[in-house]
Amino acid sequence: MKPVTPDTSQKKTSITLDPKTIGNKAAYQLIIGSIVPRPIAFVSTQNAEGIGNLAPFSFFSGVSSHPPALMISVARNSDGSKKDTLRNIESTGELVVNSVGEWMIEAVNQCSAQYPFGVDEMGQVGLTPLRSERVKPFRVAESLIHLECRMMHIYEIGDGSEGSATVVIAEIILFHIDSTVYREGKILLEPLRAISRLAGKSYGKISGVFDLPRPKLPPSPLRE
Ligand SMILES: Cc1cc2nc3c(=O)[nH]c(=O)nc-3n(C[C@H](O)[C@H](O)[C@H](O)COP(=O)(O)O)c2cc1C
């Protein structure tokens, strides 16, 4: 097999930036512009007194299916303090990830305002609470998918100052899927109308979807 060689025939200009020299804010801009589109986890939690909290997180991904797990990354507030979502997860170990559809993006965005600890954003923005089955935080009735989760691991990234974050890995202990987006074990993309986060104030809708089958390599003597 021939080794891959870099193409030097065309001269391309590029900007090379070392994160150690550009500062946290510039690095943040490059990350949110480079890692696109990002799904949005609309995370409901409760504090130890049972007061709810709701906030969106786009540093969010699936992690594994055995056990079924996902991650969110919660950055520090600009004064270095912990966001309410993180405080609640640390004290109760429970969260619900609610999906975000086009019809609710204004309310989702409104929940990203810095409400004081102990104020439940769900009531403030007019979304409807729905009791969960295995965890205490309420689900958001307007969402078509709810993932009831229990915290598994917490990893601190950075020294706790602005720009640092805490990665929460959580096990999905119950899936709730609206029947309008469920068929034969799969999620239907069209009725879900999921919204993604891009950079700055920009969001994306899903369009131009196409199918691409996974490649099958021809039989190789090495693999036989
Ligand atoms: C679409 C969207 C995505 C966001 N993603 C993140 C994220 O991944 N991590 C984060 O720390 N903050 C994120 N934020 C900001 C938080 O939602 C915001 O800081 C919120 O006030 C946190 O609420 P809490 O203090 O109630 O936890 C996002 C905001 C929006 C609108």
Short mmCIF file of C-alpha atoms and ligand atoms in Angstrom, two decimals:
data_model
loop_
_atom_site.label_atom_id
_atom_site.label_comp_id
_atom_site.label_asym_id
_atom_site.label_seq_id
_atom_site.Cartn_x
_atom_site.Cartn_y
_atom_site.Cartn_z
CA MET A 1 0.00 0.00 0.00
CA LYS A 2 1.28 3.50 -0.92
CA PRO A 3 1.85 5.90 1.99
CA VAL A 4 -0.22 9.09 1.99
CA THR A 5 1.83 12.17 1.09
CA PRO A 6 0.81 15.80 1.67
CA ASP A 7 -0.16 17.86 -1.40
CA THR A 8 2.46 20.58 -1.93
CA SER A 9 1.42 21.46 -5.51
CA GLN A 10 -1.04 24.15 -4.47
CA LYS A 11 -0.02 26.99 -2.25
CA LYS A 12 -2.70 27.56 0.38
CA THR A 13 -2.66 30.32 2.89
CA SER A 14 -3.76 29.52 6.39
CA ILE A 15 -3.73 31.18 9.76
CA THR A 16 -1.97 29.20 12.45
CA LEU A 17 -2.81 30.11 16.01
CA ASP A 18 -1.35 28.72 19.20
CA PRO A 19 -4.05 28.77 21.90
CA LYS A 20 -1.40 29.66 24.48
CA THR A 21 -0.85 33.03 22.79
CA ILE A 22 -4.37 34.10 21.73
CA GLY A 23 -6.15 34.03 25.10
CA ASN A 24 -9.26 32.22 26.34
CA LYS A 25 -11.87 34.39 24.63
CA ALA A 26 -10.27 34.04 21.19
CA ALA A 27 -9.89 30.28 21.73
CA TYR A 28 -13.58 30.08 22.65
CA GLN A 29 -14.54 31.86 19.41
CA LEU A 30 -12.45 29.42 17.38
CA ILE A 31 -13.91 26.39 19.14
CA ILE A 32 -17.56 27.41 18.70
CA GLY A 33 -16.95 28.30 15.05
CA SER A 34 -14.96 25.16 14.25
CA ILE A 35 -17.08 22.57 16.03
CA VAL A 36 -20.40 22.99 14.20
CA PRO A 37 -23.22 22.14 14.22
CA ARG A 38 -23.61 21.30 17.89
CA PRO A 39 -26.73 19.61 19.29
CA ILE A 40 -28.42 21.30 22.22
CA ALA A 41 -29.13 19.56 25.52
CA PHE A 42 -31.89 21.38 27.37
CA VAL A 43 -31.01 20.25 30.89
CA SER A 44 -33.44 20.21 33.78
CA THR A 45 -32.15 19.68 37.32
CA GLN A 46 -33.34 20.31 40.89
CA ASN A 47 -31.53 21.66 43.89
CA ALA A 48 -31.52 19.86 47.24
CA GLU A 49 -34.69 21.78 48.25
CA GLY A 50 -36.54 20.55 45.16
CA ILE A 51 -36.46 23.85 43.21
CA GLY A 52 -36.06 23.23 39.49
CA ASN A 53 -33.55 24.70 37.03
CA LEU A 54 -33.43 24.62 33.25
CA ALA A 55 -30.61 25.66 30.89
CA PRO A 56 -29.29 24.84 27.39
CA PHE A 57 -25.85 23.30 26.75
CA SER A 58 -24.33 22.75 23.32
CA PHE A 59 -21.04 21.29 24.48
CA PHE A 60 -23.03 18.07 24.45
CA SER A 61 -22.57 14.64 22.93
CA GLY A 62 -23.44 10.98 23.17
CA VAL A 63 -20.67 8.91 24.77
CA SER A 64 -21.56 5.20 24.75
CA SER A 65 -24.49 2.82 24.41
CA HIS A 66 -23.40 0.16 26.94
CA PRO A 67 -24.04 1.78 29.30
CA PRO A 68 -26.09 4.39 27.43
CA ALA A 69 -24.32 7.61 28.39
CA LEU A 70 -23.97 11.23 27.33
CA MET A 71 -21.81 14.21 28.30
CA ILE A 72 -22.34 17.90 28.80
CA SER A 73 -19.66 20.44 29.56
CA VAL A 74 -20.61 23.20 31.97
CA ALA A 75 -18.31 26.22 31.84
CA ARG A 76 -17.70 28.47 34.85
CA ASN A 77 -19.55 31.79 35.10
CA SER A 78 -17.36 34.80 34.30
CA ASP A 79 -16.63 35.30 38.03
CA GLY A 80 -15.44 31.68 38.28
CA SER A 81 -18.55 30.51 40.16
CA LYS A 82 -20.36 27.30 39.23
CA LYS A 83 -23.51 27.42 37.11
CA ASP A 84 -26.74 26.34 38.81
CA THR A 85 -26.99 23.23 36.61
CA LEU A 86 -23.63 21.99 37.84
CA ARG A 87 -24.36 22.83 41.48
CA ASN A 88 -27.58 20.83 41.25
CA ILE A 89 -26.00 17.83 39.52
CA GLU A 90 -23.22 17.78 42.10
CA SER A 91 -25.71 17.84 44.98
CA THR A 92 -28.38 15.45 43.63
CA GLY A 93 -26.68 13.43 40.84
CA GLU A 94 -29.80 13.74 38.65
CA LEU A 95 -30.63 15.49 35.38
CA VAL A 96 -32.99 15.25 32.43
CA VAL A 97 -31.84 16.10 28.90
CA ASN A 98 -34.80 17.45 26.91
CA SER A 99 -34.64 17.76 23.12
CA VAL A 100 -34.92 21.15 21.42
CA GLY A 101 -37.36 21.60 18.51
CA GLU A 102 -37.78 24.64 16.28
CA TRP A 103 -41.01 25.66 18.04
CA MET A 104 -39.30 26.20 21.41
CA ILE A 105 -35.96 27.84 20.58
CA GLU A 106 -37.00 31.30 21.89
CA ALA A 107 -37.85 29.82 25.28
CA VAL A 108 -34.63 27.77 25.27
CA ASN A 109 -32.58 30.89 24.57
CA GLN A 110 -34.46 32.77 27.31
CA CYS A 111 -33.41 30.06 29.79
CA SER A 112 -29.75 30.89 29.13
CA ALA A 113 -30.17 34.21 30.94
CA GLN A 114 -28.42 34.20 34.29
CA TYR A 115 -31.38 33.79 36.63
CA PRO A 116 -30.46 33.72 40.33
CA PHE A 117 -29.89 30.31 41.99
CA GLY A 118 -33.23 28.92 43.14
CA VAL A 119 -35.30 30.49 40.34
CA ASP A 120 -36.92 27.87 38.10
CA GLU A 121 -36.51 29.00 34.48
CA MET A 122 -39.25 26.59 33.36
CA GLY A 123 -41.94 28.73 35.01
CA GLN A 124 -40.26 32.01 34.01
CA VAL A 125 -40.37 31.22 30.27
CA GLY A 126 -43.78 29.52 30.21
CA LEU A 127 -42.69 25.95 29.47
CA THR A 128 -44.70 23.07 30.93
CA PRO A 129 -43.27 20.76 33.62
CA LEU A 130 -43.91 17.03 33.30
CA ARG A 131 -43.09 14.64 36.15
CA SER A 132 -40.20 12.24 35.48
CA GLU A 133 -40.37 8.56 36.43
CA ARG A 134 -36.96 7.70 37.88
CA VAL A 135 -35.44 11.09 38.75
CA LYS A 136 -36.76 14.17 40.51
CA PRO A 137 -36.10 16.94 37.92
CA PHE A 138 -39.16 17.62 35.77
CA ARG A 139 -39.20 17.04 32.04
CA VAL A 140 -40.18 19.77 29.56
CA ALA A 141 -43.52 18.81 28.00
CA GLU A 142 -42.78 20.81 24.83
CA SER A 143 -39.75 18.56 24.06
CA LEU A 144 -40.36 15.38 22.04
CA ILE A 145 -37.52 13.40 23.64
CA HIS A 146 -36.58 13.24 27.32
CA LEU A 147 -33.56 11.37 28.63
CA GLU A 148 -33.70 10.72 32.36
CA CYS A 149 -30.10 10.56 33.54
CA ARG A 150 -27.98 9.85 36.59
CA MET A 151 -24.51 11.36 36.93
CA MET A 152 -21.65 8.85 36.56
CA HIS A 153 -18.44 10.92 36.45
CA ILE A 154 -17.35 14.52 36.80
CA TYR A 155 -14.09 15.79 35.32
CA GLU A 156 -12.68 19.22 36.03
CA ILE A 157 -11.03 20.82 32.99
CA GLY A 158 -8.84 23.81 33.82
CA ASP A 159 -8.13 25.57 37.11
CA GLY A 160 -11.66 26.75 37.90
CA SER A 161 -11.23 30.28 36.51
CA GLU A 162 -13.33 31.74 33.63
CA GLY A 163 -13.12 29.41 30.61
CA SER A 164 -12.62 26.32 32.77
CA ALA A 165 -15.35 23.72 32.63
CA THR A 166 -16.71 20.63 34.30
CA VAL A 167 -17.53 17.68 32.09
CA VAL A 168 -20.46 15.67 33.38
CA ILE A 169 -20.85 12.12 32.12
CA ALA A 170 -24.30 10.77 32.83
CA GLU A 171 -26.01 7.43 32.33
CA ILE A 172 -29.35 7.49 30.53
CA ILE A 173 -31.62 5.45 32.76
CA LEU A 174 -34.89 6.05 30.89
CA PHE A 175 -35.80 7.20 27.37
CA HIS A 176 -39.15 8.91 26.71
CA ILE A 177 -39.85 9.40 23.01
CA ASP A 178 -42.98 11.00 21.63
CA SER A 179 -44.73 8.52 19.34
CA THR A 180 -44.72 11.09 16.49
CA VAL A 181 -40.92 10.81 16.24
CA TYR A 182 -40.61 7.04 16.88
CA ARG A 183 -40.85 4.22 14.34
CA GLU A 184 -39.53 0.66 14.78
CA GLY A 185 -36.82 1.57 17.27
CA LYS A 186 -35.59 4.60 15.36
CA ILE A 187 -36.04 8.35 15.74
CA LEU A 188 -37.67 10.20 12.83
CA LEU A 189 -35.64 13.26 11.92
CA GLU A 190 -38.32 15.28 10.14
CA PRO A 191 -40.94 15.65 12.88
CA LEU A 192 -38.17 16.14 15.49
CA ARG A 193 -37.18 19.44 13.78
CA ALA A 194 -34.04 19.59 15.94
CA ILE A 195 -32.18 22.86 16.28
CA SER A 196 -28.41 23.05 16.44
CA ARG A 197 -26.12 25.73 17.82
CA LEU A 198 -23.60 27.40 15.55
CA ALA A 199 -21.28 30.25 16.49
CA GLY A 200 -22.40 33.46 18.21
CA LYS A 201 -26.12 34.12 17.85
CA SER A 202 -26.55 31.67 14.96
CA TYR A 203 -28.60 28.49 15.01
CA GLY A 204 -29.26 25.85 12.37
CA LYS A 205 -32.27 23.84 11.22
CA ILE A 206 -31.81 20.42 9.67
CA SER A 207 -32.08 20.49 5.86
CA GLY A 208 -30.41 18.91 2.84
CA VAL A 209 -30.29 15.49 4.48
CA PHE A 210 -28.79 12.74 2.29
CA ASP A 211 -27.99 9.04 2.75
CA LEU A 212 -24.57 7.46 2.36
CA PRO A 213 -24.12 3.71 2.92
CA ARG A 214 -21.09 2.62 4.97
CA PRO A 215 -18.23 1.41 2.72
CA LYS A 216 -17.38 -2.27 2.42
CA LEU A 217 -13.72 -3.01 1.62
CA PRO A 218 -13.03 -5.67 -1.06
CA PRO A 219 -11.75 -9.01 0.33
CA SER A 220 -8.09 -8.74 1.28
CA PRO A 221 -5.69 -11.66 1.72
CA LEU A 222 -4.49 -9.93 4.89
CA ARG A 223 -7.95 -10.02 6.42
CA GLU A 224 -8.87 -13.54 5.34
C1 LIG B 1 -27.91 27.36 22.80
C2 LIG B 1 -27.04 27.57 23.99
C3 LIG B 1 -26.05 26.67 24.28
C4 LIG B 1 -25.23 26.84 25.42
N1 LIG B 1 -24.27 25.92 25.68
C5 LIG B 1 -23.53 26.02 26.81
C6 LIG B 1 -22.55 25.03 27.12
O1 LIG B 1 -22.33 24.05 26.38
N2 LIG B 1 -21.87 25.16 28.29
C7 LIG B 1 -22.11 26.20 29.15
O2 LIG B 1 -21.49 26.26 30.20
N3 LIG B 1 -23.02 27.15 28.87
C8 LIG B 1 -23.75 27.07 27.73
N4 LIG B 1 -24.69 28.02 27.46
C9 LIG B 1 -24.94 29.07 28.44
C10 LIG B 1 -25.84 28.58 29.60
O3 LIG B 1 -27.09 28.13 29.11
C11 LIG B 1 -26.05 29.74 30.58
O4 LIG B 1 -24.83 30.07 31.19
C12 LIG B 1 -27.10 29.47 31.64
O5 LIG B 1 -27.35 30.67 32.34
C13 LIG B 1 -26.67 28.43 32.64
O6 LIG B 1 -27.75 28.29 33.52
P1 LIG B 1 -27.66 27.77 35.01
O7 LIG B 1 -26.76 28.71 35.78
O8 LIG B 1 -29.08 27.80 35.43
O9 LIG B 1 -27.08 26.38 34.95
C14 LIG B 1 -25.45 27.92 26.28
C15 LIG B 1 -26.45 28.87 25.97
C16 LIG B 1 -27.23 28.71 24.82
C17 LIG B 1 -28.28 29.71 24.49
#
